[in-house]
Amino acid sequence: MVLPRALTPPAAPDTPDPAPQAGGRVPALRRLDRILPAVVLVAIAAFALIGIGSPLLGQATFAATDEMVTTSPYSEVPEFAGVRPTNNYLDDTWDSALPNTLLFGEELRDGNIAPWNPYTAGGVPLGATPNYGLGSPLTVPFYALPGWFAPGIVKLLEIVVAIGGMYLFLRRLRLGAASSLLGGLVFASSAFMVVWTGWPQTRVAAFIPAVFWAVELIVQRRRVRDAAVLALAMAAMIFGGFPAVTGYTVATGAIYLAVRLFATYGREWRRILGGFALAAGGVAGGVLLTAVQLLPWVAFMSSAYVEGRAQQPDAHLSMASLVTSIAPWALGSTNPYGDVYWYLPVNLVESMSYLGAAALVLVVAAVAMARRGRAALPQGAWLFMVVATGGWLVLIYGGGFPLKVAQSLPYLFSDNFVGRSRCVLGFLLAVLAAVGLELLLRRREAVRARRWELAWALLVVGGVGVAALAALRGARRAAYLADRAAAGDGWPRTHELTREFAVGAVLVLLAAACAAALWWQGRREGGGRLRLVAAGLLPLLVAGQALAFVVPYWPRSDRDTFFPMTDAHDYLASHLGPDRFAGMYRSMTRSVESAFRLRSATGHAFVDRRYGELIRSPADRVNFSSTNVAVGGGLTAITSPTLDRMSVRYGITALDAPVPGTARPAPTTTGLTTLQPGASVTVPVPGTGPIRAVELTPMESREEWEATDRIEAVVTDESGAEVARTSRRLGRTTAGQPLYIPLAAESAPAGARLGVTITVRAAHAVPVQAAGEQAAVGAVGTADDGLKLAFVGAAAIYERTRALPRVRWAGTAVVEPDSTRRLDLLKGGTLTNDQVVLEQQPSAPGGGTADVRITEDGTDTTEVSVTARGSGYLVLADPIQSGWTATVDGAPATMLKADHAFVAVAVPDGTHTVRFRYTTPAGGAGGWLSLAAALGIAGVLVAGVVRDRRRRTGEAPLGSSGPVLPPSAS
């Protein structure tokens, strides 16, 4: 029976075997087919196990917490003082992704699916949205394993999913097992999949091959269950967060679907439209399956503080970054303590373009052998891969008019840096690499190549050569400019570029030699051993160079660095209560404290727009990005009345920060003196007590003292009794610039004469300004600024004595509908503690007083007991104007917009219970949609399995009028 062309099953991916050799030996090609997949599997195992390394054995953690402990307050802890991370490009992983994941996992193990995180940046959605990838199937290890152990297992699962999906897709394209596995290895080791490790981004990108596999299933089989498979792959991507990766995949996959359908079915419009319908249903199914998070995400992002993300046509990657495709460290490393640090204007995470020397050779082979490539793959597949790869290369590295057109489209390119589409480019290149190996492995006929084939191959090779020269020229220009700007000895960046690129070029030549051996030996009966060696060497080259890339990049931190607590954390845990702190001047400014359940006004997260406007308002300027929320104005804003309204009870600074207060200059300096190691010097403190700091003026600059080098100060009163003590790292000293030593000496009596004993605990002396024969010591006294230096340990902690409670009573309301005037009013300091700023005239009269007591304060619920004497307003200083509801004694209550970013509820006279609860905007509808989609997808998959089983057993499905023919007969 002759089948229509569209229904013809794909050719078997196995390579044809030559006739057995004399003596009964296994033919060389058959031996190659058997051995090569095993070699590739060994290469994959080596890449995964060696690349991740000791974290899989529990000896370290696959998290960049070694970088975390170099920041304040950890940097002051002696056991962390000597830590030197090898990669400081992984900030977001430890300061946002990990703390939020750890918090959600803890809540989940306690039986709570926490939709809200109240601890960072005032409060932001947590499990309600996919921002942190908490719903991704690849995040599950965090919920079942210790937090320090889970990241390594997550990365291992990413590699398995990426390679497994690529294997399924390439086998569906009729490639052999070895080629399919190698394509997976190339994709898993490509730039995006390596440099974004630790972010949710790679958990999304790992499913790109699975999406294309599902699309190919729809093209070839056009079954409803294949649409269900696509829905599951899409849902896995959406649940992983970072929607740009999903968007790039859907856009590319849609074009691939169209090309394949039209190439396969010609003008059979019914089949073509059916394929489109199935794919659209699969995408819709994935969206519906994730509606439980997707709808709340849309609701939250519509009111989120998002600015400065617009893209321009010149916002693309430099051609120079293409040298990293074969030489990943040619443009510098991630190690700030090394000789050559990354020096392109666009950072390494966004610029790295690694593919691998051997993989590049295979890509060139696949593109150069156009006729064989088109014949080897299903119709239209080779052409799509080549054209799509070229298109993405133009957008990512060329920019210009094509990128301008793309940026005119909504969202995908207009709000996202185009360099992040390397996720799809890496996938396409990995497919071509697999195709290249497959074409080299297959035996070829002894026929003369056509002229156009030779011309095309020369054009491809020549084009790649020209692009390589252009990239190298741009890279050398960047290295030259960086070396000249550094004004150091020699030309380290230029020399490093030459050396690394030379290594990459040698690997290219070696891989090209292997490819040539496979090609020229493809027609010969002899030479089987040479083909086996050449074929086996290619995957080893891929894995070997990939390991040289990932081993220095992927983190392997000491387990002791995994979110430890310092004395500063302990102090906050004991004193903060339900209020907030604000990290300032390089100390506790991120979202790390979510892991310790300490409420922070600052953090690394998307925040509500009004909250972003409020926290930046003290300085009338934006000094943070959309996702890095800091206090406007830096340290000078620590006394702002705006922070009082935000319930910032404590301000945290690093020990080397300037100290707010009244300056007390040192006596007139007459020269310099030297503070000798181990020797103590006692001098009087200028003025009288109390004080917040003493200061010295070093006369010698030192970029970095040893990790253990410290300076100690002990303040005593006239009787010799100790008042305060501080020991801080010397860190960096600059000649002529003050060296502050903060001291919690505000308890010293006013008018008391104080002395300070200074001791240098270092290997070298410290030359400082002198007054007479003694060190010139200045001081910072107290001031009427609402601050009290309450604690000095690993950080300096200032108590903000004028801060209002996070949950408070306001008897009267001030109405101000204009946003600008409202922010000015809040930072002006004229409001009383009994007032709240509302946007519209309230119906309640107010004027009463009340006692307020918090009875419950969880992640997504706050309950307050109010005993009111007259009516008024209960104010909750949380940014919960969207997605939250309030009740008074169980009855729904109206939440009034208060103090610009917060809420208030009118409460009548008497004793009442006010309850605030996060309801997840559209989460109810989203949950029902997700449940319905899950049931529908499960039903489709089960029905497909039942149908296949009945066909295999010869049973007629329900509703049929006759027997079902076996597959061979149909």
PDB file of C-alpha atoms in Angstrom, residues 526-676:
ATOM      1  CA  GLY A 526      39.381   0.881   4.886  1.00  0.00           C
ATOM      2  CA  GLY A 527      40.071   3.606   7.398  1.00  0.00           C
ATOM      3  CA  GLY A 528      37.397   2.457   9.825  1.00  0.00           C
ATOM      4  CA  ARG A 529      39.756   2.848  12.756  1.00  0.00           C
ATOM      5  CA  LEU A 530      40.600   6.414  11.723  1.00  0.00           C
ATOM      6  CA  ARG A 531      36.916   7.260  11.461  1.00  0.00           C
ATOM      7  CA  LEU A 532      36.322   5.794  14.895  1.00  0.00           C
ATOM      8  CA  VAL A 533      39.124   7.856  16.442  1.00  0.00           C
ATOM      9  CA  ALA A 534      38.048  11.055  14.679  1.00  0.00           C
ATOM     10  CA  ALA A 535      34.397  10.596  15.601  1.00  0.00           C
ATOM     11  CA  GLY A 536      35.223   9.743  19.212  1.00  0.00           C
ATOM     12  CA  LEU A 537      37.501  12.764  19.578  1.00  0.00           C
ATOM     13  CA  LEU A 538      34.825  15.308  18.606  1.00  0.00           C
ATOM     14  CA  PRO A 539      32.515  14.811  21.632  1.00  0.00           C
ATOM     15  CA  LEU A 540      35.567  14.735  23.880  1.00  0.00           C
ATOM     16  CA  LEU A 541      36.650  18.092  22.459  1.00  0.00           C
ATOM     17  CA  VAL A 542      33.166  19.475  23.063  1.00  0.00           C
ATOM     18  CA  ALA A 543      33.063  18.278  26.666  1.00  0.00           C
ATOM     19  CA  GLY A 544      36.689  19.150  27.412  1.00  0.00           C
ATOM     20  CA  GLN A 545      36.451  22.768  26.298  1.00  0.00           C
ATOM     21  CA  ALA A 546      33.044  23.107  27.954  1.00  0.00           C
ATOM     22  CA  LEU A 547      34.598  22.019  31.250  1.00  0.00           C
ATOM     23  CA  ALA A 548      37.367  24.592  30.797  1.00  0.00           C
ATOM     24  CA  PHE A 549      34.538  27.126  30.533  1.00  0.00           C
ATOM     25  CA  VAL A 550      32.227  26.045  33.355  1.00  0.00           C
ATOM     26  CA  VAL A 551      34.701  24.961  36.027  1.00  0.00           C
ATOM     27  CA  PRO A 552      35.996  28.512  36.641  1.00  0.00           C
ATOM     28  CA  TYR A 553      32.488  29.956  36.278  1.00  0.00           C
ATOM     29  CA  TRP A 554      30.097  27.745  38.233  1.00  0.00           C
ATOM     30  CA  PRO A 555      30.139  28.298  42.009  1.00  0.00           C
ATOM     31  CA  ARG A 556      31.472  25.836  44.554  1.00  0.00           C
ATOM     32  CA  SER A 557      31.276  27.662  47.854  1.00  0.00           C
ATOM     33  CA  ASP A 558      32.071  26.444  51.317  1.00  0.00           C
ATOM     34  CA  ARG A 559      28.899  25.298  53.071  1.00  0.00           C
ATOM     35  CA  ASP A 560      29.672  27.638  55.964  1.00  0.00           C
ATOM     36  CA  THR A 561      29.024  30.578  53.635  1.00  0.00           C
ATOM     37  CA  PHE A 562      25.442  29.486  52.934  1.00  0.00           C
ATOM     38  CA  PHE A 563      23.373  32.244  54.579  1.00  0.00           C
ATOM     39  CA  PRO A 564      25.024  32.358  57.994  1.00  0.00           C
ATOM     40  CA  MET A 565      23.847  34.820  60.644  1.00  0.00           C
ATOM     41  CA  THR A 566      26.143  37.471  62.137  1.00  0.00           C
ATOM     42  CA  ASP A 567      25.811  39.413  65.366  1.00  0.00           C
ATOM     43  CA  ALA A 568      24.121  42.160  63.335  1.00  0.00           C
ATOM     44  CA  HIS A 569      21.435  39.701  62.228  1.00  0.00           C
ATOM     45  CA  ASP A 570      21.055  38.501  65.798  1.00  0.00           C
ATOM     46  CA  TYR A 571      20.586  42.050  67.037  1.00  0.00           C
ATOM     47  CA  LEU A 572      17.875  42.751  64.461  1.00  0.00           C
ATOM     48  CA  ALA A 573      16.150  39.457  65.181  1.00  0.00           C
ATOM     49  CA  SER A 574      15.960  40.419  68.857  1.00  0.00           C
ATOM     50  CA  HIS A 575      14.978  44.083  68.475  1.00  0.00           C
ATOM     51  CA  LEU A 576      13.257  44.642  65.121  1.00  0.00           C
ATOM     52  CA  GLY A 577       9.896  43.065  65.938  1.00  0.00           C
ATOM     53  CA  PRO A 578       7.223  43.731  63.303  1.00  0.00           C
ATOM     54  CA  ASP A 579       8.971  46.841  61.937  1.00  0.00           C
ATOM     55  CA  ARG A 580      11.599  47.287  59.211  1.00  0.00           C
ATOM     56  CA  PHE A 581      15.230  48.091  58.728  1.00  0.00           C
ATOM     57  CA  ALA A 582      16.859  49.773  55.744  1.00  0.00           C
ATOM     58  CA  GLY A 583      20.211  48.660  54.416  1.00  0.00           C
ATOM     59  CA  MET A 584      22.444  51.568  53.449  1.00  0.00           C
ATOM     60  CA  TYR A 585      25.972  52.178  52.258  1.00  0.00           C
ATOM     61  CA  ARG A 586      26.768  48.682  51.017  1.00  0.00           C
ATOM     62  CA  SER A 587      25.297  46.808  53.963  1.00  0.00           C
ATOM     63  CA  MET A 588      22.181  44.630  53.890  1.00  0.00           C
ATOM     64  CA  THR A 589      20.820  46.387  50.809  1.00  0.00           C
ATOM     65  CA  ARG A 590      19.660  43.222  49.031  1.00  0.00           C
ATOM     66  CA  SER A 591      16.984  40.590  49.676  1.00  0.00           C
ATOM     67  CA  VAL A 592      19.254  38.228  51.622  1.00  0.00           C
ATOM     68  CA  GLU A 593      17.376  38.892  54.849  1.00  0.00           C
ATOM     69  CA  SER A 594      14.301  37.106  53.483  1.00  0.00           C
ATOM     70  CA  ALA A 595      16.147  33.944  54.454  1.00  0.00           C
ATOM     71  CA  PHE A 596      16.185  35.198  58.072  1.00  0.00           C
ATOM     72  CA  ARG A 597      12.614  36.596  58.076  1.00  0.00           C
ATOM     73  CA  LEU A 598      13.766  40.133  58.842  1.00  0.00           C
ATOM     74  CA  ARG A 599      11.589  42.859  57.325  1.00  0.00           C
ATOM     75  CA  SER A 600      13.536  45.209  55.091  1.00  0.00           C
ATOM     76  CA  ALA A 601      12.549  48.401  53.311  1.00  0.00           C
ATOM     77  CA  THR A 602      15.186  47.722  50.653  1.00  0.00           C
ATOM     78  CA  GLY A 603      15.760  44.697  48.479  1.00  0.00           C
ATOM     79  CA  HIS A 604      16.096  43.152  45.053  1.00  0.00           C
ATOM     80  CA  ALA A 605      12.626  42.652  43.588  1.00  0.00           C
ATOM     81  CA  PHE A 606       9.943  44.174  41.430  1.00  0.00           C
ATOM     82  CA  VAL A 607       7.938  46.416  43.755  1.00  0.00           C
ATOM     83  CA  ASP A 608       4.657  48.283  43.624  1.00  0.00           C
ATOM     84  CA  ARG A 609       5.010  51.559  41.747  1.00  0.00           C
ATOM     85  CA  ARG A 610       3.838  53.705  44.652  1.00  0.00           C
ATOM     86  CA  TYR A 611       6.289  52.039  47.000  1.00  0.00           C
ATOM     87  CA  GLY A 612       9.112  52.676  44.537  1.00  0.00           C
ATOM     88  CA  GLU A 613       8.144  56.340  44.326  1.00  0.00           C
ATOM     89  CA  LEU A 614       7.981  56.627  48.108  1.00  0.00           C
ATOM     90  CA  ILE A 615      11.338  55.039  48.888  1.00  0.00           C
ATOM     91  CA  ARG A 616      13.187  57.110  46.329  1.00  0.00           C
ATOM     92  CA  SER A 617      11.519  60.373  47.365  1.00  0.00           C
ATOM     93  CA  PRO A 618      13.921  61.510  50.136  1.00  0.00           C
ATOM     94  CA  ALA A 619      16.401  62.665  47.487  1.00  0.00           C
ATOM     95  CA  ASP A 620      13.943  63.378  44.638  1.00  0.00           C
ATOM     96  CA  ARG A 621      15.837  61.078  42.345  1.00  0.00           C
ATOM     97  CA  VAL A 622      16.013  57.487  41.220  1.00  0.00           C
ATOM     98  CA  ASN A 623      19.207  55.874  42.433  1.00  0.00           C
ATOM     99  CA  PHE A 624      18.101  52.330  41.833  1.00  0.00           C
ATOM    100  CA  SER A 625      16.848  50.173  38.985  1.00  0.00           C
ATOM    101  CA  SER A 626      13.396  48.700  38.684  1.00  0.00           C
ATOM    102  CA  THR A 627      14.431  45.648  40.650  1.00  0.00           C
ATOM    103  CA  ASN A 628      17.110  47.011  43.000  1.00  0.00           C
ATOM    104  CA  VAL A 629      15.296  49.093  45.578  1.00  0.00           C
ATOM    105  CA  ALA A 630      17.475  51.361  47.693  1.00  0.00           C
ATOM    106  CA  VAL A 631      16.828  54.424  49.796  1.00  0.00           C
ATOM    107  CA  GLY A 632      17.007  57.569  47.673  1.00  0.00           C
ATOM    108  CA  GLY A 633      19.924  59.802  48.623  1.00  0.00           C
ATOM    109  CA  GLY A 634      22.044  57.108  50.253  1.00  0.00           C
ATOM    110  CA  LEU A 635      23.324  57.610  53.784  1.00  0.00           C
ATOM    111  CA  THR A 636      22.094  61.216  54.011  1.00  0.00           C
ATOM    112  CA  ALA A 637      18.503  59.968  53.795  1.00  0.00           C
ATOM    113  CA  ILE A 638      18.762  57.928  56.965  1.00  0.00           C
ATOM    114  CA  THR A 639      17.060  60.732  58.902  1.00  0.00           C
ATOM    115  CA  SER A 640      14.269  61.320  56.368  1.00  0.00           C
ATOM    116  CA  PRO A 641      10.700  61.618  57.746  1.00  0.00           C
ATOM    117  CA  THR A 642       9.633  59.464  54.802  1.00  0.00           C
ATOM    118  CA  LEU A 643      11.414  56.513  56.371  1.00  0.00           C
ATOM    119  CA  ASP A 644       9.563  57.234  59.611  1.00  0.00           C
ATOM    120  CA  ARG A 645       6.299  56.683  57.748  1.00  0.00           C
ATOM    121  CA  MET A 646       7.702  53.502  56.228  1.00  0.00           C
ATOM    122  CA  SER A 647       8.326  52.136  59.723  1.00  0.00           C
ATOM    123  CA  VAL A 648      12.080  51.914  59.225  1.00  0.00           C
ATOM    124  CA  ARG A 649      13.123  51.297  62.818  1.00  0.00           C
ATOM    125  CA  TYR A 650      16.821  50.707  62.097  1.00  0.00           C
ATOM    126  CA  GLY A 651      19.322  51.848  59.487  1.00  0.00           C
ATOM    127  CA  ILE A 652      22.299  49.557  58.771  1.00  0.00           C
ATOM    128  CA  THR A 653      25.654  50.674  57.373  1.00  0.00           C
ATOM    129  CA  ALA A 654      29.028  49.057  56.799  1.00  0.00           C
ATOM    130  CA  LEU A 655      31.714  49.903  59.349  1.00  0.00           C
ATOM    131  CA  ASP A 656      33.692  51.911  56.795  1.00  0.00           C
ATOM    132  CA  ALA A 657      30.718  54.191  56.091  1.00  0.00           C
ATOM    133  CA  PRO A 658      30.686  57.878  57.029  1.00  0.00           C
ATOM    134  CA  VAL A 659      28.980  58.407  60.380  1.00  0.00           C
ATOM    135  CA  PRO A 660      26.095  60.893  60.641  1.00  0.00           C
ATOM    136  CA  GLY A 661      26.253  63.349  63.515  1.00  0.00           C
ATOM    137  CA  THR A 662      28.140  66.430  64.710  1.00  0.00           C
ATOM    138  CA  ALA A 663      31.735  66.512  63.504  1.00  0.00           C
ATOM    139  CA  ARG A 664      34.403  67.213  66.093  1.00  0.00           C
ATOM    140  CA  PRO A 665      37.657  67.910  64.265  1.00  0.00           C
ATOM    141  CA  ALA A 666      40.950  66.635  65.563  1.00  0.00           C
ATOM    142  CA  PRO A 667      43.425  69.089  67.082  1.00  0.00           C
ATOM    143  CA  THR A 668      45.572  71.003  64.625  1.00  0.00           C
ATOM    144  CA  THR A 669      47.824  68.545  62.845  1.00  0.00           C
ATOM    145  CA  THR A 670      51.568  69.051  62.858  1.00  0.00           C
ATOM    146  CA  GLY A 671      52.844  66.097  60.859  1.00  0.00           C
ATOM    147  CA  LEU A 672      52.462  62.362  60.974  1.00  0.00           C
ATOM    148  CA  THR A 673      53.013  59.548  63.369  1.00  0.00           C
ATOM    149  CA  THR A 674      52.982  55.796  62.962  1.00  0.00           C
ATOM    150  CA  LEU A 675      50.643  53.379  64.681  1.00  0.00           C
ATOM    151  CA  GLN A 676      52.818  50.343  65.189  1.00  0.00           C
TER     152      GLN A 676
END
